[in-house]
Tab-separated table of N, CA and C in Angstrom:
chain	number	residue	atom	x	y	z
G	1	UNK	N	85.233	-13.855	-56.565
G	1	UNK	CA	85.165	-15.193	-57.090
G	1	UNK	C	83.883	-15.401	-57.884
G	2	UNK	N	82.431	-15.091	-57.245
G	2	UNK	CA	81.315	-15.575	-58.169
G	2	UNK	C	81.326	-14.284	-58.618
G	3	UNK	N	81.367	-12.913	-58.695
G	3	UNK	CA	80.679	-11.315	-58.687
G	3	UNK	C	78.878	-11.377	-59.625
G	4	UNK	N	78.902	-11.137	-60.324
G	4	UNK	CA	77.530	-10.896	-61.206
G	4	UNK	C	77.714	-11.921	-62.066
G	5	UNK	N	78.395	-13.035	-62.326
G	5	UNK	CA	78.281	-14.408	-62.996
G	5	UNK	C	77.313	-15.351	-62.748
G	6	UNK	N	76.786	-16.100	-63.982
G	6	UNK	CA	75.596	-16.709	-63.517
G	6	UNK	C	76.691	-17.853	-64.484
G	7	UNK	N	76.169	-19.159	-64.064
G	7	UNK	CA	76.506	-20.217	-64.105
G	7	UNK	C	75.903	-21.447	-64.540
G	8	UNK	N	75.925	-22.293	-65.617
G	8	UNK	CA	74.555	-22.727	-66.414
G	8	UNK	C	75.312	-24.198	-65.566
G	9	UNK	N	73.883	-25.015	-64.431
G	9	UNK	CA	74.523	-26.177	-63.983
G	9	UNK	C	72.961	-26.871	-64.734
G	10	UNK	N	73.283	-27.956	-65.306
G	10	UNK	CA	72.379	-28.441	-65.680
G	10	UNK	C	71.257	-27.859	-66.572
G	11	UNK	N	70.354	-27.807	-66.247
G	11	UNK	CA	69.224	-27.148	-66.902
G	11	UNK	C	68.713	-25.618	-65.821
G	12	UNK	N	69.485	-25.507	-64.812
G	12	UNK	CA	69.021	-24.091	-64.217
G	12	UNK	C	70.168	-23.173	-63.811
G	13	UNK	N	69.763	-22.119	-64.061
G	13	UNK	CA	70.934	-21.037	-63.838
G	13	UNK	C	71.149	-20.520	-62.418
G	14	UNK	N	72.253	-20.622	-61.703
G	14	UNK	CA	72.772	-19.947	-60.626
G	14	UNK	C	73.644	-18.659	-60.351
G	15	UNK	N	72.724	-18.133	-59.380
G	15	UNK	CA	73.646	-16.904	-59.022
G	15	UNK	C	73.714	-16.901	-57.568
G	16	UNK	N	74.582	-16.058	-57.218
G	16	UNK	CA	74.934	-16.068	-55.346
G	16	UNK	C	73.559	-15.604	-55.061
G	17	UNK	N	72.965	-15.644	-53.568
G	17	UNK	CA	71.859	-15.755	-53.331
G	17	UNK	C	72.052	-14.063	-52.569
G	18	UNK	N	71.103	-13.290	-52.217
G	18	UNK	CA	70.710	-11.606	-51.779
G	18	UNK	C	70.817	-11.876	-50.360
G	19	UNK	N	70.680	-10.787	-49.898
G	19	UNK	CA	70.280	-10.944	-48.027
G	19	UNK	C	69.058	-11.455	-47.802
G	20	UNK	N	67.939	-10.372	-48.251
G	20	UNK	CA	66.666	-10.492	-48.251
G	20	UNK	C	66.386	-11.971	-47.843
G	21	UNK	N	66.025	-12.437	-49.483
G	21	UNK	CA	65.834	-14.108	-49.643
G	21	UNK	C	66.773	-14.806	-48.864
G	22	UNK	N	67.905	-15.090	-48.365
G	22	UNK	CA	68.310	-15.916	-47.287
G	22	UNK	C	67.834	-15.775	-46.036
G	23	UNK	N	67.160	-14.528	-45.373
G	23	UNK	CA	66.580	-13.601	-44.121
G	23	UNK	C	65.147	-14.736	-44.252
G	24	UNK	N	64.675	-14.529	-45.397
G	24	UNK	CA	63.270	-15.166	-45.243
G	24	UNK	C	63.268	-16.386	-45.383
G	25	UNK	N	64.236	-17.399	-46.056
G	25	UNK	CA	64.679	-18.480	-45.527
G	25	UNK	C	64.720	-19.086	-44.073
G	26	UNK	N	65.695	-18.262	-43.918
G	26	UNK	CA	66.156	-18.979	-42.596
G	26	UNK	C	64.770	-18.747	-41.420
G	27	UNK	N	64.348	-17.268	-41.916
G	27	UNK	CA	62.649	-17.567	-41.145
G	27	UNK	C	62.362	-18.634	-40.841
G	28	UNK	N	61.698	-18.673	-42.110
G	28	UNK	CA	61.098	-20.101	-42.281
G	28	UNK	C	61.525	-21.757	-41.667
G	29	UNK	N	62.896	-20.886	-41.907
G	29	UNK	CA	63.620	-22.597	-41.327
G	29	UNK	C	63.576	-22.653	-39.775
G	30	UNK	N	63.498	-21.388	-39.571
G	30	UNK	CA	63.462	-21.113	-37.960
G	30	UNK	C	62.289	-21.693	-37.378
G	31	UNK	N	61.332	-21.648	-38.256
G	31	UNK	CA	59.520	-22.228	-37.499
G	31	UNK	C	60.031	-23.903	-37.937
G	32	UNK	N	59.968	-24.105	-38.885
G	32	UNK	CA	60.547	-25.526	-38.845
G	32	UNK	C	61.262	-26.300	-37.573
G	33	UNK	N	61.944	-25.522	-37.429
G	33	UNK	CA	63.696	-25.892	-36.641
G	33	UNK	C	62.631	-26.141	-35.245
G	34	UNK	N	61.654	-24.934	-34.887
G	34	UNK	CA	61.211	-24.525	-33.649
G	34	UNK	C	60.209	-26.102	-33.640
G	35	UNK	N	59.303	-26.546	-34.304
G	35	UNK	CA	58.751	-27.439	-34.202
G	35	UNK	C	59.166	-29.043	-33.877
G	36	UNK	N	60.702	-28.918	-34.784
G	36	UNK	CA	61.379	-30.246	-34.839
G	36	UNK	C	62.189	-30.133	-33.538
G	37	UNK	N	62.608	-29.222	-32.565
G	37	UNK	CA	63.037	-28.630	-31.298
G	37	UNK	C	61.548	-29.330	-30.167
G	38	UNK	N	60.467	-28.861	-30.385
G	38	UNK	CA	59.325	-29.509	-29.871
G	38	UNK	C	58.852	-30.421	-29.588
G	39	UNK	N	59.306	-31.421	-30.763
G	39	UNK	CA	59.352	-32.684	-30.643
G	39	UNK	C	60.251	-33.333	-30.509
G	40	UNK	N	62.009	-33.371	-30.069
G	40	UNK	CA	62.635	-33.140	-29.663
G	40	UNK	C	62.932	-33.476	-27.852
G	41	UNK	N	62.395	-31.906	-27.136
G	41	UNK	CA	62.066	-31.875	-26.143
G	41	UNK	C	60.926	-32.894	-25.753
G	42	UNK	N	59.539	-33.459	-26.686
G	42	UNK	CA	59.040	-34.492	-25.762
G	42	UNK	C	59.484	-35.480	-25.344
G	43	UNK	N	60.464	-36.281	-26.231
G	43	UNK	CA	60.780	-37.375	-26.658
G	43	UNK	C	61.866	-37.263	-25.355
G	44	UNK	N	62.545	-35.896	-24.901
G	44	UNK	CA	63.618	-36.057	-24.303
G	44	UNK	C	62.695	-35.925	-22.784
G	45	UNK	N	61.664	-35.172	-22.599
G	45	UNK	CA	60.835	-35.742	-21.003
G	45	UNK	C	60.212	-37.232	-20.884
G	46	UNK	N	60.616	-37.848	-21.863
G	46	UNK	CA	60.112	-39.608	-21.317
G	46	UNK	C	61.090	-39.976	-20.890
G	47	UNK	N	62.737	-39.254	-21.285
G	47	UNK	CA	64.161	-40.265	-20.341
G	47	UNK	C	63.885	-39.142	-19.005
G	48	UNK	N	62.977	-37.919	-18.801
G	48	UNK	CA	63.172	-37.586	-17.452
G	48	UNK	C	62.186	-37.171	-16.518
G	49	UNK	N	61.378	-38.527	-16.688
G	49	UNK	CA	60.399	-39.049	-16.050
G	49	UNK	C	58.806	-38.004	-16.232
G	50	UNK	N	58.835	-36.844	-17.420
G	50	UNK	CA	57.784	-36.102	-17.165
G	50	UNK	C	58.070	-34.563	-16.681
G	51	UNK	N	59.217	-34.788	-15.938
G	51	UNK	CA	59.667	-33.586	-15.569
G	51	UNK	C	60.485	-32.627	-16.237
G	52	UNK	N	59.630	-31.253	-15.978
G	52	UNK	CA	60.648	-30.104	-16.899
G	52	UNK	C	61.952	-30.388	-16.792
G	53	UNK	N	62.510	-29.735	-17.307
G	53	UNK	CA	64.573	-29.525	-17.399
G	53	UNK	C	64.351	-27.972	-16.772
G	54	UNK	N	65.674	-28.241	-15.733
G	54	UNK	CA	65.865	-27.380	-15.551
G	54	UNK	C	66.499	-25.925	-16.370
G	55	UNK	N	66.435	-25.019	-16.122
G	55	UNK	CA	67.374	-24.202	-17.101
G	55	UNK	C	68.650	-24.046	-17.281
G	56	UNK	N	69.328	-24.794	-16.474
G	56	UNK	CA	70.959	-24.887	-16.453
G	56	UNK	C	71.629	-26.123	-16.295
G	57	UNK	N	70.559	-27.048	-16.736
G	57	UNK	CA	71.059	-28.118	-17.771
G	57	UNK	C	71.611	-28.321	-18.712
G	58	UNK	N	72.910	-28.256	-18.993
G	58	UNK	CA	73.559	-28.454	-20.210
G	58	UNK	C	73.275	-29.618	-21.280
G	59	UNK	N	73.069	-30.587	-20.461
G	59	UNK	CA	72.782	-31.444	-21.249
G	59	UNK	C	71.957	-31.722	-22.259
G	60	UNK	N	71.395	-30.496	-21.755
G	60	UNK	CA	69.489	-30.858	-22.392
G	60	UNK	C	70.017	-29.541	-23.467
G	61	UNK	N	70.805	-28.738	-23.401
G	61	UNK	CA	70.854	-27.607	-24.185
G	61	UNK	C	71.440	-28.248	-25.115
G	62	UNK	N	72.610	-28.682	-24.646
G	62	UNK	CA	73.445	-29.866	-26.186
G	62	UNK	C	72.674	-30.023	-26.673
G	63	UNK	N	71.689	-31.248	-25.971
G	63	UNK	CA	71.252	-32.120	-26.913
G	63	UNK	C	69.893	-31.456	-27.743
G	64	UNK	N	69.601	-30.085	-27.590
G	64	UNK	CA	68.928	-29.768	-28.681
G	64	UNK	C	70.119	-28.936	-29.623
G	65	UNK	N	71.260	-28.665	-28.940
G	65	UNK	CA	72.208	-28.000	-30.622
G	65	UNK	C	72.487	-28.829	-31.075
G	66	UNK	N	72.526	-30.336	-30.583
G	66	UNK	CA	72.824	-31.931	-31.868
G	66	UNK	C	71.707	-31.819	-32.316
G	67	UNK	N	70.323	-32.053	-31.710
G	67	UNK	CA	69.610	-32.159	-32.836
G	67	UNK	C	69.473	-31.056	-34.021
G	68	UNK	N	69.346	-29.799	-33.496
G	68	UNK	CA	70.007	-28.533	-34.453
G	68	UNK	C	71.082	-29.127	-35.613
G	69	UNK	N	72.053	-29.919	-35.303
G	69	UNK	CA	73.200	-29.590	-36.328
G	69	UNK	C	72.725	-30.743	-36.665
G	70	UNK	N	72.095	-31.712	-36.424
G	70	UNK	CA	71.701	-32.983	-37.655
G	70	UNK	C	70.391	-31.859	-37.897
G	71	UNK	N	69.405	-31.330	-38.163
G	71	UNK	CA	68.801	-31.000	-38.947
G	71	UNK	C	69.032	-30.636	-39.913
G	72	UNK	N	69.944	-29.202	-39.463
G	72	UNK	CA	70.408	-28.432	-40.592
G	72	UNK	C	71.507	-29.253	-41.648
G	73	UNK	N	72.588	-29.958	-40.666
G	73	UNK	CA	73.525	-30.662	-41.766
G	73	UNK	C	72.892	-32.070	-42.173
G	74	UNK	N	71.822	-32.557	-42.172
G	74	UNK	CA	71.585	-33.238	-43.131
G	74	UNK	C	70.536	-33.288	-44.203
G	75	UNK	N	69.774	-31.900	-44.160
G	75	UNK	CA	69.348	-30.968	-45.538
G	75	UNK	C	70.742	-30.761	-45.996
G	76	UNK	N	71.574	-30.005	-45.685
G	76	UNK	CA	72.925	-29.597	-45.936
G	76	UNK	C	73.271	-30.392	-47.397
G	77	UNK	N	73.530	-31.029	-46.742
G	77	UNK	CA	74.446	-32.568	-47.727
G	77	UNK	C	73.414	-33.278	-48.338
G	78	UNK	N	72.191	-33.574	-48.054
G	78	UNK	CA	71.154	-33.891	-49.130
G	78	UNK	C	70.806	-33.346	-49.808
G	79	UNK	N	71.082	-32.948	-51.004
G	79	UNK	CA	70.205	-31.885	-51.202
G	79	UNK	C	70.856	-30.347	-51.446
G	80	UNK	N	71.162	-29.712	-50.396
G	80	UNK	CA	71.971	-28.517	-50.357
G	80	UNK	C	70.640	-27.621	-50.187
G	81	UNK	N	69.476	-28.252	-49.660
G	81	UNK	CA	68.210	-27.459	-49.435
G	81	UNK	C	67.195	-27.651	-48.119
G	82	UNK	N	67.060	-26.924	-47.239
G	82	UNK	CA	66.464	-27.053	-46.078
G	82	UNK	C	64.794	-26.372	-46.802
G	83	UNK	N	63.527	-27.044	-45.879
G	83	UNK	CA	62.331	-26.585	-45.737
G	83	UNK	C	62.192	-24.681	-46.946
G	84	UNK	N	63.035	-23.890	-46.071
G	84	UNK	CA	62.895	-22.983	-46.396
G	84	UNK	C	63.990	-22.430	-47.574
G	85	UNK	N	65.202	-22.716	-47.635
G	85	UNK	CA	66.054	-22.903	-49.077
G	85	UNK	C	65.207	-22.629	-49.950
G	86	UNK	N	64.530	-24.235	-49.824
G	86	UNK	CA	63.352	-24.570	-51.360
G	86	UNK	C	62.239	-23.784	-51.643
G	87	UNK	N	61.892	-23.061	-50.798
G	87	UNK	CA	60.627	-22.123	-50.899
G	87	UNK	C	61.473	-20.847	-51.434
G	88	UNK	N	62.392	-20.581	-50.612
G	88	UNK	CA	62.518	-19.254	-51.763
G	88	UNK	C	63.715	-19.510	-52.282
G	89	UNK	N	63.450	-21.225	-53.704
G	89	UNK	CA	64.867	-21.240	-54.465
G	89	UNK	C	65.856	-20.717	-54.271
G	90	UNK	N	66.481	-21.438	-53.063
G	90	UNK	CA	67.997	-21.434	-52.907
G	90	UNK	C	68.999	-22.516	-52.412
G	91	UNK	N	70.211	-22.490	-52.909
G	91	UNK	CA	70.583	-24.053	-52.660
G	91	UNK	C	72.090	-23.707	-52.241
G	92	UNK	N	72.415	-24.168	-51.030
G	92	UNK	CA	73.814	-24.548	-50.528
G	92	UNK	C	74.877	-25.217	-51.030
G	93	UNK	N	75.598	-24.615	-51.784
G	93	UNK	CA	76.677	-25.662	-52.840
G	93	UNK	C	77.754	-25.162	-51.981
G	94	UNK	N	79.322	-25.886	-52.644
G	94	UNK	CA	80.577	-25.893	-52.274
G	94	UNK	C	81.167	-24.314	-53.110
G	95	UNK	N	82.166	-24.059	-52.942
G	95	UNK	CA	82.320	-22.908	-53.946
G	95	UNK	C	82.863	-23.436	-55.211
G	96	UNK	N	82.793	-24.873	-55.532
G	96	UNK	CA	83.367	-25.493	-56.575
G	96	UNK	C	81.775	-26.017	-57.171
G	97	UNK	N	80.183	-25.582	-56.992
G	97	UNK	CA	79.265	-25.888	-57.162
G	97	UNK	C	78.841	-27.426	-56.960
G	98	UNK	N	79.750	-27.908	-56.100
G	98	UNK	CA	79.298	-29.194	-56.095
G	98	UNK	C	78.482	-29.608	-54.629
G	99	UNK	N	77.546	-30.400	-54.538
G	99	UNK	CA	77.469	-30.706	-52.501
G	99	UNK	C	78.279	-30.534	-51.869
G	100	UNK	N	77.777	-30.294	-50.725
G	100	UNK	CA	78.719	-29.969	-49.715
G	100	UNK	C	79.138	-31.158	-48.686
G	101	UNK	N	80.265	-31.645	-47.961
G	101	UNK	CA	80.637	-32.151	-46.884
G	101	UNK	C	79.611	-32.267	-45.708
G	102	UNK	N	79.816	-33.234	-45.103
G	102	UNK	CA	79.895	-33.238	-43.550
G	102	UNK	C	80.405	-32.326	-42.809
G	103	UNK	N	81.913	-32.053	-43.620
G	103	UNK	CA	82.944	-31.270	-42.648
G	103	UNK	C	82.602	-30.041	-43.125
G	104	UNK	N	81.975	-29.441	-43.973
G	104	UNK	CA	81.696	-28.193	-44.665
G	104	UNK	C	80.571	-27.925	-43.520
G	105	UNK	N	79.835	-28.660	-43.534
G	105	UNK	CA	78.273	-28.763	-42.566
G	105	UNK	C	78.667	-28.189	-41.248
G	106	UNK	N	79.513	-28.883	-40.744
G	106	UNK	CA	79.917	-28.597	-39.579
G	106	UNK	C	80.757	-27.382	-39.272
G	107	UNK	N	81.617	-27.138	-40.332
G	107	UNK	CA	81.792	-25.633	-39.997
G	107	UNK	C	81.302	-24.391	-40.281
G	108	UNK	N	80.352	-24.937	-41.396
G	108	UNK	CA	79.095	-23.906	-41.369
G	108	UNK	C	78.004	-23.805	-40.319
G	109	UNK	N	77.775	-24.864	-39.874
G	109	UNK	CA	76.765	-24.541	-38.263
G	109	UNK	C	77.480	-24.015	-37.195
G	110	UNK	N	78.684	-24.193	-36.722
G	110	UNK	CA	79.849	-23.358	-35.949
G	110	UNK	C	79.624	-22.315	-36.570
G	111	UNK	N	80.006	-21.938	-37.531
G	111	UNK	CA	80.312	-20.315	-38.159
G	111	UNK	C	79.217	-19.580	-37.960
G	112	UNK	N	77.610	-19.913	-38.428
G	112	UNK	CA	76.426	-19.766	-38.436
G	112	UNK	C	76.192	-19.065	-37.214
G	113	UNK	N	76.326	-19.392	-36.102
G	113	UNK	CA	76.655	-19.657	-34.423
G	113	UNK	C	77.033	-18.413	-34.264
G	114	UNK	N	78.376	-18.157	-34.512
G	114	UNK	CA	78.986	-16.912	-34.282
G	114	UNK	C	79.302	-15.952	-35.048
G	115	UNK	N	78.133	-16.590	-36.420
G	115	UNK	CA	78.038	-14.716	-37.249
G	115	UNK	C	76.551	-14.392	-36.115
G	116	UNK	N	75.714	-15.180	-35.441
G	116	UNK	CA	74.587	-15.115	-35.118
G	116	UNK	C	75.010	-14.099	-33.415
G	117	UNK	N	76.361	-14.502	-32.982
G	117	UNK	CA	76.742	-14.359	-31.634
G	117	UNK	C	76.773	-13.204	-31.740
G	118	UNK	N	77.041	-12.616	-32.702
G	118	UNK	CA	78.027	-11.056	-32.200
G	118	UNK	C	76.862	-10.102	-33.490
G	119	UNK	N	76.019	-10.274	-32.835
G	119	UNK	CA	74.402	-9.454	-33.194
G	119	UNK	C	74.308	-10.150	-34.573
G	120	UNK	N	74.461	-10.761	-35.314
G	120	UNK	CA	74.269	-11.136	-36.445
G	120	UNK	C	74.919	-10.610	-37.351
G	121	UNK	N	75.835	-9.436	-36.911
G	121	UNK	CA	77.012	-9.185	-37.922
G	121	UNK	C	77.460	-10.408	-38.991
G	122	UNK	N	77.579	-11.271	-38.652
G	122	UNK	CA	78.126	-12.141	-39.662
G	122	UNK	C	77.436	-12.520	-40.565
G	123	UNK	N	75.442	-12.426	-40.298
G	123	UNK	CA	74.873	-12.406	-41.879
G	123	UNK	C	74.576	-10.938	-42.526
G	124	UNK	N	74.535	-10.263	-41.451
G	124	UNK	CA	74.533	-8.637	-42.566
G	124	UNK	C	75.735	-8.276	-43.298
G	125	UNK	N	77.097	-9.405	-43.017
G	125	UNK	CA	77.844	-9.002	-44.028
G	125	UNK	C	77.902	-9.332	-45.481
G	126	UNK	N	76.562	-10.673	-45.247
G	126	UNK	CA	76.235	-10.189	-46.760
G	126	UNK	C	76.280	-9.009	-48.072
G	127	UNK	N	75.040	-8.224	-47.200
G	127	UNK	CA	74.737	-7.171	-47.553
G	127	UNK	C	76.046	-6.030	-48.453
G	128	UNK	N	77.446	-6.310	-47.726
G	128	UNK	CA	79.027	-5.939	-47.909
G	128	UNK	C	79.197	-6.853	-49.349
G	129	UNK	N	79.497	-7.598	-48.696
G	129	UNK	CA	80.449	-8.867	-49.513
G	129	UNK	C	80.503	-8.819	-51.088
G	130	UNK	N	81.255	-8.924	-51.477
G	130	UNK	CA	81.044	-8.785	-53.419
G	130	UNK	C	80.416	-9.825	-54.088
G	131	UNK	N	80.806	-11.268	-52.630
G	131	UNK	CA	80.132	-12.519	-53.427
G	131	UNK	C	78.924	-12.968	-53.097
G	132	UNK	N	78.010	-11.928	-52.217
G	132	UNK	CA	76.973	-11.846	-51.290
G	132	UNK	C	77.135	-13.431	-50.266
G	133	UNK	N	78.079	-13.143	-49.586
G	133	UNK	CA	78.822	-14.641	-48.568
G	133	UNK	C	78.813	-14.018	-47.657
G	134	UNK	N	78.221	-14.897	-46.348
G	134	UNK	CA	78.675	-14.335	-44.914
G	134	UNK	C	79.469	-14.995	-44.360
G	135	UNK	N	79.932	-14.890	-43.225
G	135	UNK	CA	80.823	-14.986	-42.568
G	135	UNK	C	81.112	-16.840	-42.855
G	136	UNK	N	80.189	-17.316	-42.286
G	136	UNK	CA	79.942	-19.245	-42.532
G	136	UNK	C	80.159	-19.835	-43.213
G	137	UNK	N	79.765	-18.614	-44.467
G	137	UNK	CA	80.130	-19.207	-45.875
G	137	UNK	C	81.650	-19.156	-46.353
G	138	UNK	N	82.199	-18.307	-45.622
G	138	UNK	CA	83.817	-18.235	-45.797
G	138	UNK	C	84.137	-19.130	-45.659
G	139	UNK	N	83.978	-18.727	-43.864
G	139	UNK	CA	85.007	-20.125	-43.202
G	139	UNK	C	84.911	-21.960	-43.663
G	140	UNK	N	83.658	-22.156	-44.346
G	140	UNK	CA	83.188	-23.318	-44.670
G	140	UNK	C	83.239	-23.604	-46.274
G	141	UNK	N	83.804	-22.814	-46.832
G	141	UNK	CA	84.168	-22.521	-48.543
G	141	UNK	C	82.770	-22.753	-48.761
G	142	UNK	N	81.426	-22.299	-48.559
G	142	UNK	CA	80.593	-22.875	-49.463
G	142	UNK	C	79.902	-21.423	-49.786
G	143	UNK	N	78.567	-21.547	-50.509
G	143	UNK	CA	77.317	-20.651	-50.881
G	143	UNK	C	76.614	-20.467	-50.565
G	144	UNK	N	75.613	-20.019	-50.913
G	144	UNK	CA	73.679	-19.408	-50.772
G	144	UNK	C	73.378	-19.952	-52.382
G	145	UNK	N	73.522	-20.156	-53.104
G	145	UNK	CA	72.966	-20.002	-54.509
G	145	UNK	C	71.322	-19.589	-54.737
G	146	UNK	N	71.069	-18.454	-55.625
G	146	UNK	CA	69.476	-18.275	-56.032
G	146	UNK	C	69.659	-19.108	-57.066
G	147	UNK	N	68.189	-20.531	-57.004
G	147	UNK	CA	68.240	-21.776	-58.254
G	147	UNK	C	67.081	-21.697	-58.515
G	148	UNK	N	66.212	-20.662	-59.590
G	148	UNK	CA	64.983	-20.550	-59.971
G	148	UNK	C	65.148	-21.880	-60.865
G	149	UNK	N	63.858	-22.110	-61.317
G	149	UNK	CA	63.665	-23.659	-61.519
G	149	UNK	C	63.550	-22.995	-63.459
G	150	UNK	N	64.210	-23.416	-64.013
G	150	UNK	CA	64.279	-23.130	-65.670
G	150	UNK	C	62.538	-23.524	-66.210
């Protein structure tokens, strides 16, 4: 669908985004994610009185994969650029180049999940793929786009 096509949207040119640069992305987004997780967890020991969570609290695990999936899905849909996206120019479109959904969001953080579950096979199939897409990006019709700034 995209192969070695670049795509003139506006004033900057797009191409599907590499392994590499999405790897060091999501780094990045990972120290982000880890901080906004931090603060997070304080906010959630004032509803429990001060006291740690136990480790087999579900509740408390949810409620940091909600805050997880509003992080990520609402860079998602704003934008199509998280913390780390924007650092190494790259932007989350639809495969029709347009923003993405809610519902795109959401089955890209599911998908995300379980290319991540089963050793991360599902982002080294980048590395495969003709349209450099992993697994998330299938199931969720969307992209990676590299958007160097013209």
């Amino acid at each position: 669908m995209f192969g070695d096509t670049v795509q003139k949207t506006g004033c900057t040119e797009i191409s599907p985004a590499g392994f590499f640069r999405r790897i060091a992305a999501l780094l990045y987004d990972g120290l982000l994610l880890l901080a906004v997780l931090f603060a997070a967890t304080a906010v959630g020991l004032l509803f429990n009185h001060g006291e740690a969570f136990a480790s087999d609290n579900l509740y408390f695990h949810a409620y940091l994969v909600l805050i997880s999936y509003f992080f990520y899905g609402w860079f998602w849909t704003h934008g199509g650029q998280t913390l780390g996206l924007k650092a190494w120019k790259l932007k989350i479109l639809a495969e029709d180049r347009q923003p993405i959904t809610w519902t795109q969001a959401s089955i890209r953080f599911i998908g995300a999940i379980l290319s991540w579950s089963v050793l991360g096979l599902g982002y080294i199939w980048v590395i495969f793929d003709r349209d450099n897409r992993a697994w998330h990006d299938r199931l969720s019709r969307t992209a990676v786009f590299f958007a160097p700034k013209p």
